[in-house]
DNA sequence: TTGTAGGCGTTATCAG
DNA sequence: CTGATAACGCCTACAA
């Protein structure tokens, strides 16, 4: 009385139904029970096959696999999650997904997650807006993701994360030195400045990203460091906000400052700046040399082709996802062998891409 | 014997435990059972409250809500999905997520889905690569999403979709006229060309997007149509691939062709083209006027500021998500009142953004 | 190596 | 308007 109709499963070795598939299949999706019946094994054995459990006889394994194919079996994740308390899903909080870096990272994270057999649930937020970030994180937590990859480009995002005290494995990205896995912004900035100094420039300005943005801060720090390391005086810093507009608007002040070279914190500003400079009759690189950061697709084909710094987002994403998965596997925070590989890794070094926007200063 | 320890629920009106929360809570997350016990109702009633079922007495409702708050209850989606056969998740296949349009759409789709109480599972693919698209779709289907939003910018993507015969509600985006919801590329292209013609140009070329890309095709069609409508001869079409590089490379041929104006199928190519033109000593817009498409952030601050066409991705996403949800609610494909609103809507009209890259042709 | 017996947390169904 | 009971499809014990 406890069982309903189609429970003809787990009844000894009922390998009889191997021939006909046209049994009475009243509307229900095939499950382990059906596969088990067809293969003449128990549900449990099917489950073992599904999870690559070692202790299954090759012959049995084959029979089960065949049955799954024949029935077109597809696992039900909800059911699995209900039992295991794990969803095999990692959540991504994508802040500023329209920016070049984050969007690259996003795609890379997805690829890495999928390769690892995980699903990706995404939420987008406005990094500067605490409410937006909070709601996105809550949304993700409600989804019961196994781990989180959070893009936290803004200091405020980090603050929000701290308050939330998320109870699941979390990796923070795009937070410069504040993340366990990062692209070495500071080193990249130094390379950019070095290119300028090596070309003979001594009067160099920095067109910075917005205050409170960690990567902007790191790039600005690299700018200052390299100048200091070369024994040059502190450079002037102009405020930008990543947008081409801000680069464009900074042109006038930059011209007035009399510098011969500029390190822009990203390519978009560099491009906007060049636009502004030319609009004001100042030629690039003849009067002012420019270096950008990111190597956006436009950079190579702008006029002049932009010297810039390229980063490896794919590698960053790989490491981040590996970490989240490893941590979620071992119950978030246990010690042991895993911790070894799970620790923060060295920042990933960027590469300087030399093009035509930098030449030696002309004797004005 | 069938029940375990903490099953002190559904036992008449057990509203006694309202005071102490420090019961014996042995490690398990709070569920409806706990809430029910605290509120002195059955699990079913809690479930009704959770699902906004109308037939619940206000007073009961309030008590349940209070209990949920007190216990910090959070719903378990896996369990819900197991019962309902619906995940409240919509899958997004994001092809070419690095392009401006798709990335905007992606964020917009997420916002729309979240607003509707749905989750978003994302997969990225290479639109031109059938294998990549297939695997991404399979991935999404395995996740048992309720519906799909597929970016199908490439004709091949559509072909793959046809073969797959997905069994769930699907909305296709970025496939120009082949999607039920679309941004009116053709009309946008006509606006762009009209701007050129209105300025007095009669010798106009088109820098097209890649062949087989539906939106590129639609834009090219709009180009041809407007020219014909104005009684002008067919314009020359140059092949591009959306990239700034291709725009840059097209410069030489364009100059040789002697046209006085160009309609580029996207801003990136327009920008690359301008770079190439200037590198060749041809000034824009003095010698050649240029119109782009998309209104990327750079467009306004390039040199010269680019005249272009802006599209409303947010509106597109809203409609697409609404459609998917409506369809999935009514068992994918039923007829009835829903079908009315579910039909394809008119293409969304873009807007011409006039800036400085277009001037009347100079008397060379 | 394989099978048996529950339970995971929610919703659906049918009573009252 | 509210409650009891049986799924939902898989997994983790424990047993054989």
XYZ file of C-alpha atoms in Angstrom, chain A:
364
model
C 0.000 0.000 0.000
C 2.888 2.288 0.496
C 4.060 2.042 -3.076
C 2.302 3.259 -6.156
C 2.015 1.815 -9.619
C 5.254 1.962 -11.510
C 7.456 0.720 -8.763
C 8.463 -2.479 -10.457
C 12.046 -1.773 -9.487
C 14.285 -3.345 -6.885
C 12.623 -6.737 -7.292
C 15.515 -9.161 -7.333
C 17.196 -9.680 -10.667
C 14.443 -8.481 -12.934
C 16.547 -8.340 -16.064
C 13.618 -9.557 -18.026
C 12.428 -6.226 -19.372
C 15.620 -5.797 -21.320
C 13.875 -6.161 -24.632
C 10.793 -4.029 -24.674
C 11.065 -0.357 -23.877
C 7.420 0.177 -24.582
C 6.400 -0.594 -21.050
C 3.704 1.480 -19.371
C 5.532 4.747 -18.958
C 2.847 7.096 -17.757
C 4.240 10.532 -18.369
C 7.051 10.596 -15.856
C 10.630 11.507 -16.639
C 13.032 8.602 -16.400
C 14.879 8.381 -13.130
C 17.384 6.107 -11.491
C 14.551 3.737 -10.729
C 13.849 3.149 -14.395
C 17.474 2.786 -15.274
C 17.906 0.337 -12.423
C 15.002 -1.743 -13.611
C 16.254 -1.884 -17.158
C 19.771 -2.752 -16.129
C 18.575 -5.263 -13.601
C 20.349 -3.659 -10.661
C 19.317 -1.593 -7.689
C 18.918 2.156 -7.676
C 21.909 2.368 -5.474
C 24.126 0.798 -8.069
C 22.939 3.281 -10.622
C 23.738 6.024 -8.213
C 27.220 4.629 -7.834
C 27.731 4.690 -11.537
C 26.507 8.256 -11.681
C 29.013 9.331 -9.123
C 31.953 7.399 -10.487
C 32.143 5.340 -7.398
C 35.054 2.913 -7.814
C 33.446 -0.233 -6.449
C 31.307 -1.182 -9.406
C 32.031 -4.188 -11.581
C 32.950 -3.104 -15.101
C 30.295 -5.343 -16.530
C 27.616 -3.886 -14.279
C 28.825 -0.409 -15.014
C 28.478 -0.990 -18.716
C 24.993 -2.371 -18.362
C 23.901 0.623 -16.348
C 25.406 3.070 -18.791
C 23.674 1.300 -21.641
C 20.373 1.491 -19.826
C 20.843 5.196 -19.197
C 21.447 5.775 -22.868
C 18.545 3.702 -23.973
C 16.195 5.547 -21.677
C 17.698 8.949 -22.317
C 18.236 9.381 -18.637
C 19.133 12.812 -17.288
C 20.021 13.453 -13.700
C 17.815 15.648 -11.596
C 19.975 18.214 -9.904
C 17.322 19.337 -7.506
C 17.045 15.865 -6.093
C 20.771 15.506 -5.859
C 21.128 18.859 -4.167
C 18.415 18.006 -1.720
C 20.380 15.034 -0.548
C 23.913 16.323 -0.708
C 23.305 19.888 0.407
C 25.466 21.000 -2.440
C 24.328 22.497 -5.681
C 27.471 22.317 -7.791
C 26.719 25.874 -8.639
C 28.992 28.790 -8.107
C 27.622 32.261 -7.920
C 29.269 35.217 -9.547
C 28.661 38.724 -8.482
C 29.616 40.720 -11.514
C 30.130 44.336 -10.693
C 30.747 46.686 -13.555
C 30.302 43.945 -16.044
C 30.422 46.481 -18.821
C 34.007 47.322 -18.144
C 36.522 45.456 -20.164
C 38.283 43.613 -17.361
C 35.242 42.356 -15.512
C 33.514 41.189 -18.663
C 36.586 39.258 -19.666
C 36.770 37.751 -16.207
C 33.131 36.823 -16.292
C 33.457 34.788 -19.444
C 36.626 33.210 -18.145
C 35.020 32.258 -14.865
C 32.167 30.630 -16.695
C 34.533 28.607 -18.825
C 36.500 27.485 -15.804
C 33.399 26.564 -13.854
C 31.869 24.622 -16.667
C 35.112 22.780 -17.262
C 34.992 21.729 -13.635
C 31.441 20.486 -13.989
C 29.899 23.365 -12.140
C 27.086 25.679 -13.044
C 27.251 29.397 -12.895
C 24.630 31.616 -11.453
C 25.199 35.267 -12.093
C 24.057 38.461 -10.509
C 25.059 41.912 -11.576
C 25.518 44.863 -9.315
C 26.678 48.392 -9.163
C 29.905 48.154 -7.229
C 29.628 51.591 -5.723
C 26.124 51.035 -4.441
C 25.972 49.113 -1.176
C 22.305 48.305 -1.573
C 22.786 46.906 -5.011
C 25.684 44.754 -3.887
C 23.893 43.525 -0.814
C 20.808 42.548 -2.712
C 22.827 40.733 -5.324
C 24.719 38.766 -2.697
C 21.534 37.912 -0.878
C 20.056 36.757 -4.110
C 23.013 34.488 -4.680
C 22.977 33.128 -1.161
C 19.306 32.364 -1.404
C 20.143 30.275 -4.416
C 22.331 28.161 -2.172
C 25.396 28.333 -4.344
C 28.369 26.311 -3.132
C 30.715 29.214 -3.440
C 31.011 32.773 -4.576
C 33.248 34.663 -6.917
C 32.805 38.318 -6.232
C 34.074 41.138 -8.342
C 34.860 43.803 -5.823
C 36.499 46.613 -7.707
C 35.286 49.191 -5.280
C 36.391 49.543 -1.687
C 32.793 49.856 -0.692
C 32.046 46.429 -2.090
C 34.613 44.943 0.237
C 33.096 46.756 3.154
C 29.707 45.329 2.318
C 31.169 41.856 2.062
C 32.730 42.184 5.472
C 29.449 43.147 7.026
C 27.577 40.356 5.371
C 29.938 37.720 6.731
C 29.036 35.281 4.026
C 29.106 31.741 5.264
C 30.348 30.110 2.098
C 33.655 29.888 0.266
C 34.249 33.180 -1.411
C 36.943 34.473 -3.671
C 37.259 38.138 -4.347
C 38.445 39.368 -7.682
C 39.380 42.722 -9.105
C 40.196 44.109 -5.726
C 43.885 44.563 -6.470
C 46.016 43.614 -3.514
C 43.011 42.858 -1.363
C 42.199 39.647 -3.188
C 43.934 36.335 -2.816
C 44.151 36.045 -6.572
C 45.010 39.072 -8.552
C 46.532 40.557 -11.601
C 49.551 42.560 -10.601
C 48.285 46.035 -11.232
C 51.125 47.704 -9.483
C 53.723 45.886 -11.529
C 51.769 46.643 -14.668
C 51.687 50.308 -13.858
C 55.405 50.302 -13.237
C 55.971 48.735 -16.632
C 53.902 51.427 -18.266
C 55.774 54.193 -16.536
C 59.063 52.496 -17.199
C 58.299 52.556 -20.893
C 57.848 56.280 -20.684
C 60.968 56.861 -18.636
C 63.013 54.609 -20.871
C 61.929 56.712 -23.817
C 63.421 59.705 -22.081
C 60.450 61.317 -20.438
C 60.915 62.942 -17.070
C 57.768 64.989 -16.832
C 55.039 62.414 -16.569
C 51.464 62.683 -15.391
C 48.998 60.015 -14.327
C 45.403 60.015 -15.374
C 43.987 57.978 -12.537
C 40.889 55.855 -12.153
C 38.251 56.839 -9.642
C 39.191 57.192 -5.994
C 38.111 54.227 -3.870
C 38.591 51.853 -6.726
C 41.199 49.417 -5.590
C 42.702 48.696 -8.949
C 42.907 52.400 -9.677
C 44.711 52.854 -6.413
C 47.146 50.059 -7.202
C 47.909 51.516 -10.593
C 48.460 54.928 -9.089
C 50.749 53.395 -6.516
C 52.748 51.710 -9.249
C 53.035 55.034 -11.028
C 54.439 56.721 -7.952
C 56.761 53.865 -7.154
C 58.364 53.682 -10.538
C 58.916 57.402 -10.617
C 60.536 57.251 -7.209
C 62.629 54.265 -8.202
C 63.943 56.205 -11.159
C 64.762 59.189 -9.031
C 62.220 61.381 -10.696
C 60.052 63.926 -8.900
C 56.485 63.060 -7.994
C 54.236 63.188 -11.006
C 51.000 65.066 -11.176
C 47.872 62.979 -10.858
C 44.684 63.878 -12.650
C 41.387 62.398 -11.631
C 39.427 60.273 -14.042
C 36.610 57.789 -13.707
C 37.563 55.106 -16.246
C 35.311 56.631 -18.874
C 36.482 57.975 -22.186
C 34.690 61.154 -21.251
C 36.857 61.741 -18.243
C 39.931 61.207 -20.361
C 38.655 63.685 -22.857
C 37.950 66.247 -20.200
C 41.346 65.884 -18.607
C 43.055 67.004 -21.786
C 42.980 70.703 -21.079
C 44.465 70.443 -17.608
C 47.084 68.063 -18.870
C 48.163 70.394 -21.609
C 48.362 73.231 -19.143
C 50.553 71.171 -16.860
C 53.220 70.963 -19.516
C 54.013 67.276 -19.163
C 55.420 65.352 -22.100
C 53.889 62.023 -21.244
C 50.859 60.483 -19.568
C 50.122 57.128 -18.059
C 46.367 56.595 -18.209
C 44.936 54.050 -15.796
C 42.960 52.373 -18.538
C 42.710 52.366 -22.299
C 39.319 53.955 -22.459
C 40.555 57.052 -20.715
C 43.693 56.994 -22.804
C 41.610 56.947 -25.934
C 39.346 59.713 -24.702
C 42.359 61.706 -23.690
C 43.941 61.369 -27.089
C 40.675 62.536 -28.581
C 40.703 65.571 -26.330
C 44.333 66.312 -26.975
C 43.930 66.228 -30.728
C 40.778 68.296 -30.500
C 42.919 70.902 -28.754
C 45.526 70.698 -31.460
C 48.023 68.734 -29.456
C 49.417 65.807 -31.371
C 50.034 62.372 -29.912
C 52.676 61.126 -29.561
C 54.646 64.081 -30.977
C 53.770 66.536 -28.230
C 52.573 64.098 -25.607
C 53.202 60.364 -25.307
C 50.464 58.190 -23.868
C 50.366 54.736 -22.306
C 47.156 52.972 -21.424
C 46.203 49.878 -19.464
C 44.149 46.790 -20.408
C 44.818 46.376 -24.089
C 41.235 46.627 -25.188
C 40.621 45.561 -28.784
C 40.474 49.175 -29.899
C 43.898 49.953 -28.560
C 45.827 48.381 -31.379
C 43.860 50.171 -34.031
C 43.423 53.582 -32.581
C 45.435 56.421 -33.965
C 48.109 56.154 -32.960
C 48.154 52.525 -31.918
C 48.238 52.595 -28.155
C 51.047 51.272 -26.031
C 49.413 49.527 -23.128
C 49.495 46.719 -20.576
C 47.810 43.387 -21.108
C 46.519 41.083 -18.383
C 45.685 37.401 -18.246
C 42.087 37.204 -17.100
C 41.704 33.571 -18.042
C 44.429 32.487 -15.688
C 42.958 34.606 -12.939
C 39.565 33.012 -13.400
C 41.006 29.518 -13.453
C 42.717 30.023 -10.145
C 39.703 31.624 -8.548
C 37.322 28.900 -9.571
C 39.722 26.159 -8.543
C 39.992 27.742 -5.157
C 36.283 28.101 -4.619
C 35.649 24.519 -5.603
C 38.447 23.165 -3.465
C 37.231 25.083 -0.480
C 33.620 24.122 -0.900
C 34.644 20.507 -1.222
C 36.355 20.419 2.129
C 33.659 22.087 4.139
C 34.750 25.687 3.887
C 37.639 26.281 6.136
C 39.032 22.966 7.189
C 42.754 22.626 7.494
C 44.777 19.888 5.896
C 46.386 19.052 2.635
C 44.003 21.182 0.671
C 44.881 24.354 2.449
C 48.278 24.175 0.901
C 47.115 24.689 -2.629
C 44.247 26.799 -1.466
C 46.341 29.652 -0.218
C 46.649 32.841 -2.135
C 48.887 32.594 -5.122
C 51.300 35.145 -6.482
C 49.777 37.989 -8.421
C 49.737 37.299 -12.121
C 52.218 39.446 -13.977
C 50.919 41.549 -16.858
C 52.725 42.242 -20.099
C 53.668 45.518 -21.716
C 52.445 45.850 -25.279
C 54.589 48.328 -27.132
C 52.960 50.256 -29.955
C 53.241 53.762 -31.320
C 51.842 56.118 -28.743
C 55.179 56.566 -27.023
C 58.189 58.288 -28.523
C 61.048 60.226 -26.944
C 60.130 63.741 -25.904
C 60.737 66.201 -28.692
C 62.817 69.276 -27.910
C 59.586 71.277 -27.838
